[in-house]
Amino acid sequence: MEFRDLKKQYQVLKTDIDSKVQTACANAQFIGGAPVKDLEKALAEYVGVKHCITCANGTDALSLAVMAWGIGEGDAVFVPDFTYFASGEIVAYEGATPIFVDVCRDTYNIDPVKLEKAIIKAKDEGKYNLKAVVAVDLFGLPADFDEIKKICKKYDLLLLEDGAQGFGGKLGGKTACGFGDISTTSFFPAKPLGCYGDGGAVFTDNDEWADLIRSYAVHGKGSSKYDNIRVGVNSRLDTVQACVLDVKFDAFKKYELEDINKVAAKYTELFTAAGALEKGMVLPVIKQGFYSSWAQYTIQLPKGADREKIQSEMKALGIPTMIYYIKPMHCQGAFEGTDSAVADCEVTDEICDRVLSLPLDPYKSDEDIQKVVSELIKLV
Ligand SMILES: *Cc1c(COP(=O)(O)O)cnc(C)c1O
């Protein structure tokens, strides 16, 4: 069994993908052009924002947002402690300080109550200019934006939605990657909407920031790329990747998003019926009004379970599993000795030892899910 079966997906979409990529090659159109422009338009429309700017990867997308806001030394940004490294890395890379905030035990997303506490504490200490909050849509589930937006407004902080895993999610009728003052996503192959290499996008309704981001992404261009009015980076989505995404985005909208929700629901149904909760396992919780794009199906093993042993026994049965994430952000070596290493995140500390992500994609059959559930239940 594949953890995320991109081979199967390619077999289904092969004719269309091959034909679009071949056209780009025949036209020798590799940078920019209509495929990239059309994709940006389609993505912006789907998300419901004015501007979509594609770029080289999801990390660059986050960096471009932070650059547009001029965040740097002396500034602090609040970031969940339980996430992929990039969410906090981009803050530190610009010279600012990430302050890590604990997450909710059931949703894995930043805890609004603890966020407000961390803001008040940092405000009282007065060491940094508090600039922004990064809210991550972890595992495909939108963060609690109703609460987070209120807090951002109250303390005058910008909201950056890291939707690298969240594309396709919804909350109260609104689509993910449209919740932040700026939002971002990643098209890394294993993300909900992935291309065949690296890719990313930035979303915003703000004209001024959109212009700045388009400039920063092309060497700080002014009227042309040979007129450079600021120091920027080179961050583009390749035309070939835009062609792949064109086909994949169609499948995503037509059936993949719906199908992956069915696969996730099947996991929950079978685990519940098999007595997973009674055994002390924790299953993903999707609260009323939320819709996940299921970047991962992540469970927590019972307290004290031997995760390493379970993983290797599952592997021997041909079932791959992954650990997202094994280490709290504030414990990462890159932050050792900095203010970012000081964090009060008891939930993250605990779940890092318990989480296990299971094979998931829109093409998994009921039999696949049945096999994962019945084998895992035997091992816990
Ligand atoms: C994957 C990911 C990123 C980075 O995206 P890349 O395209 O790999 O640079 C950022 N944040 C989160 C939460 C991610 O999962």
PDB file of N, CA, C and O and ligand atoms in Angstrom, residues 57-60 62 83-84 86-87 136 138 162 164-165 186-188 191 198-200 325, ligand 1:
ATOM      1  N   ASN A  57       7.335  27.608  -4.172  1.00  0.00           N
ATOM      2  CA  ASN A  57       6.968  26.596  -3.171  1.00  0.00           C
ATOM      3  C   ASN A  57       6.194  27.254  -2.029  1.00  0.00           C
ATOM      4  O   ASN A  57       6.097  28.489  -1.970  1.00  0.00           O
ATOM      5  N   GLY A  58       5.672  26.433  -1.133  1.00  0.00           N
ATOM      6  CA  GLY A  58       4.849  26.959  -0.042  1.00  0.00           C
ATOM      7  C   GLY A  58       5.643  27.747   0.982  1.00  0.00           C
ATOM      8  O   GLY A  58       5.096  28.637   1.642  1.00  0.00           O
ATOM      9  N   THR A  59       6.908  27.438   1.106  1.00  0.00           N
ATOM     10  CA  THR A  59       7.763  28.185   2.044  1.00  0.00           C
ATOM     11  C   THR A  59       8.005  29.597   1.508  1.00  0.00           C
ATOM     12  O   THR A  59       7.886  30.584   2.248  1.00  0.00           O
ATOM     13  N   ASP A  60       8.312  29.704   0.218  1.00  0.00           N
ATOM     14  CA  ASP A  60       8.471  31.025  -0.406  1.00  0.00           C
ATOM     15  C   ASP A  60       7.185  31.839  -0.287  1.00  0.00           C
ATOM     16  O   ASP A  60       7.225  33.053  -0.068  1.00  0.00           O
ATOM     17  N   LEU A  62       5.008  31.844   2.056  1.00  0.00           N
ATOM     18  CA  LEU A  62       4.977  32.423   3.410  1.00  0.00           C
ATOM     19  C   LEU A  62       5.998  33.551   3.543  1.00  0.00           C
ATOM     20  O   LEU A  62       5.710  34.613   4.099  1.00  0.00           O
ATOM     21  N   THR A  83       3.532  22.026  14.038  1.00  0.00           N
ATOM     22  CA  THR A  83       3.392  22.282  12.603  1.00  0.00           C
ATOM     23  C   THR A  83       4.678  21.883  11.897  1.00  0.00           C
ATOM     24  O   THR A  83       5.649  21.470  12.546  1.00  0.00           O
ATOM     25  N   TYR A  84       4.660  22.012  10.573  1.00  0.00           N
ATOM     26  CA  TYR A  84       5.865  21.798   9.786  1.00  0.00           C
ATOM     27  C   TYR A  84       6.821  22.970  10.024  1.00  0.00           C
ATOM     28  O   TYR A  84       6.389  24.103  10.219  1.00  0.00           O
ATOM     29  N   ALA A  86       8.598  24.960   8.363  1.00  0.00           N
ATOM     30  CA  ALA A  86       8.549  26.179   7.535  1.00  0.00           C
ATOM     31  C   ALA A  86       7.687  27.283   8.153  1.00  0.00           C
ATOM     32  O   ALA A  86       8.003  28.470   8.005  1.00  0.00           O
ATOM     33  N   SER A  87       6.603  26.913   8.852  1.00  0.00           N
ATOM     34  CA  SER A  87       5.684  27.913   9.426  1.00  0.00           C
ATOM     35  C   SER A  87       6.396  28.887  10.358  1.00  0.00           C
ATOM     36  O   SER A  87       6.006  30.049  10.469  1.00  0.00           O
ATOM     37  N   VAL A 136      -2.100  27.880  11.071  1.00  0.00           N
ATOM     38  CA  VAL A 136      -1.893  26.777  10.121  1.00  0.00           C
ATOM     39  C   VAL A 136      -3.164  25.926  10.040  1.00  0.00           C
ATOM     40  O   VAL A 136      -3.775  25.627  11.067  1.00  0.00           O
ATOM     41  N   LEU A 138      -3.800  22.741   9.854  1.00  0.00           N
ATOM     42  CA  LEU A 138      -3.024  21.503   9.919  1.00  0.00           C
ATOM     43  C   LEU A 138      -3.842  20.275   9.509  1.00  0.00           C
ATOM     44  O   LEU A 138      -5.002  20.139   9.892  1.00  0.00           O
ATOM     45  N   ASP A 162      -1.398  29.891   6.950  1.00  0.00           N
ATOM     46  CA  ASP A 162      -0.549  28.908   6.280  1.00  0.00           C
ATOM     47  C   ASP A 162      -1.449  27.744   5.858  1.00  0.00           C
ATOM     48  O   ASP A 162      -1.696  26.821   6.636  1.00  0.00           O
ATOM     49  N   ALA A 164      -0.839  25.532   3.544  1.00  0.00           N
ATOM     50  CA  ALA A 164      -0.073  24.554   2.763  1.00  0.00           C
ATOM     51  C   ALA A 164      -0.772  23.197   2.729  1.00  0.00           C
ATOM     52  O   ALA A 164      -0.737  22.485   1.729  1.00  0.00           O
ATOM     53  N   GLN A 165      -1.422  22.846   3.864  1.00  0.00           N
ATOM     54  CA  GLN A 165      -2.137  21.568   3.928  1.00  0.00           C
ATOM     55  C   GLN A 165      -3.641  21.775   3.821  1.00  0.00           C
ATOM     56  O   GLN A 165      -4.402  20.812   3.876  1.00  0.00           O
ATOM     57  N   SER A 186       0.742  25.361  -0.642  1.00  0.00           N
ATOM     58  CA  SER A 186       1.869  24.655  -1.244  1.00  0.00           C
ATOM     59  C   SER A 186       1.327  23.627  -2.227  1.00  0.00           C
ATOM     60  O   SER A 186       0.290  23.009  -1.978  1.00  0.00           O
ATOM     61  N   PHE A 187       2.023  23.452  -3.350  1.00  0.00           N
ATOM     62  CA  PHE A 187       1.667  22.406  -4.309  1.00  0.00           C
ATOM     63  C   PHE A 187       2.686  21.275  -4.300  1.00  0.00           C
ATOM     64  O   PHE A 187       2.843  20.554  -5.294  1.00  0.00           O
ATOM     65  N   PHE A 188       3.419  21.130  -3.200  1.00  0.00           N
ATOM     66  CA  PHE A 188       4.296  19.959  -3.004  1.00  0.00           C
ATOM     67  C   PHE A 188       3.464  18.710  -3.348  1.00  0.00           C
ATOM     68  O   PHE A 188       2.273  18.661  -3.036  1.00  0.00           O
ATOM     69  N   LYS A 191       0.670  17.257  -1.031  1.00  0.00           N
ATOM     70  CA  LYS A 191      -0.342  18.130  -0.409  1.00  0.00           C
ATOM     71  C   LYS A 191      -1.705  17.868  -1.059  1.00  0.00           C
ATOM     72  O   LYS A 191      -1.764  17.220  -2.120  1.00  0.00           O
ATOM     73  N   ASP A 198       7.995  21.222  -6.995  1.00  0.00           N
ATOM     74  CA  ASP A 198       7.644  22.234  -6.002  1.00  0.00           C
ATOM     75  C   ASP A 198       6.767  23.310  -6.625  1.00  0.00           C
ATOM     76  O   ASP A 198       6.892  23.620  -7.814  1.00  0.00           O
ATOM     77  N   GLY A 199       5.910  23.875  -5.806  1.00  0.00           N
ATOM     78  CA  GLY A 199       5.067  24.982  -6.256  1.00  0.00           C
ATOM     79  C   GLY A 199       4.343  25.565  -5.062  1.00  0.00           C
ATOM     80  O   GLY A 199       4.209  24.915  -4.020  1.00  0.00           O
ATOM     81  N   GLY A 200       3.891  26.795  -5.192  1.00  0.00           N
ATOM     82  CA  GLY A 200       3.151  27.425  -4.103  1.00  0.00           C
ATOM     83  C   GLY A 200       2.356  28.607  -4.607  1.00  0.00           C
ATOM     84  O   GLY A 200       2.468  28.984  -5.779  1.00  0.00           O
ATOM     85  N   TYR A 325       3.881  15.518  13.898  1.00  0.00           N
ATOM     86  CA  TYR A 325       5.300  15.821  13.828  1.00  0.00           C
ATOM     87  C   TYR A 325       5.968  15.263  15.064  1.00  0.00           C
ATOM     88  O   TYR A 325       5.361  15.233  16.123  1.00  0.00           O
TER      89      TYR A 325
HETATM   90  C1  LIG B   1       4.472  21.720   3.318  1.00  0.00           C
HETATM   91  C2  LIG B   1       4.268  22.829   4.260  1.00  0.00           C
HETATM   92  C3  LIG B   1       4.898  24.077   4.091  1.00  0.00           C
HETATM   93  C4  LIG B   1       5.946  24.324   3.054  1.00  0.00           C
HETATM   94  O1  LIG B   1       5.573  24.062   1.742  1.00  0.00           O
HETATM   95  P1  LIG B   1       6.742  23.699   0.681  1.00  0.00           P
HETATM   96  O2  LIG B   1       6.008  23.772  -0.624  1.00  0.00           O
HETATM   97  O3  LIG B   1       7.226  22.341   1.006  1.00  0.00           O
HETATM   98  O4  LIG B   1       7.782  24.744   0.786  1.00  0.00           O
HETATM   99  C5  LIG B   1       4.589  25.090   4.974  1.00  0.00           C
HETATM  100  N1  LIG B   1       3.731  24.896   5.987  1.00  0.00           N
HETATM  101  C6  LIG B   1       3.112  23.722   6.196  1.00  0.00           C
HETATM  102  C7  LIG B   1       2.161  23.582   7.325  1.00  0.00           C
HETATM  103  C8  LIG B   1       3.378  22.644   5.351  1.00  0.00           C
HETATM  104  O5  LIG B   1       2.788  21.467   5.580  1.00  0.00           O
END
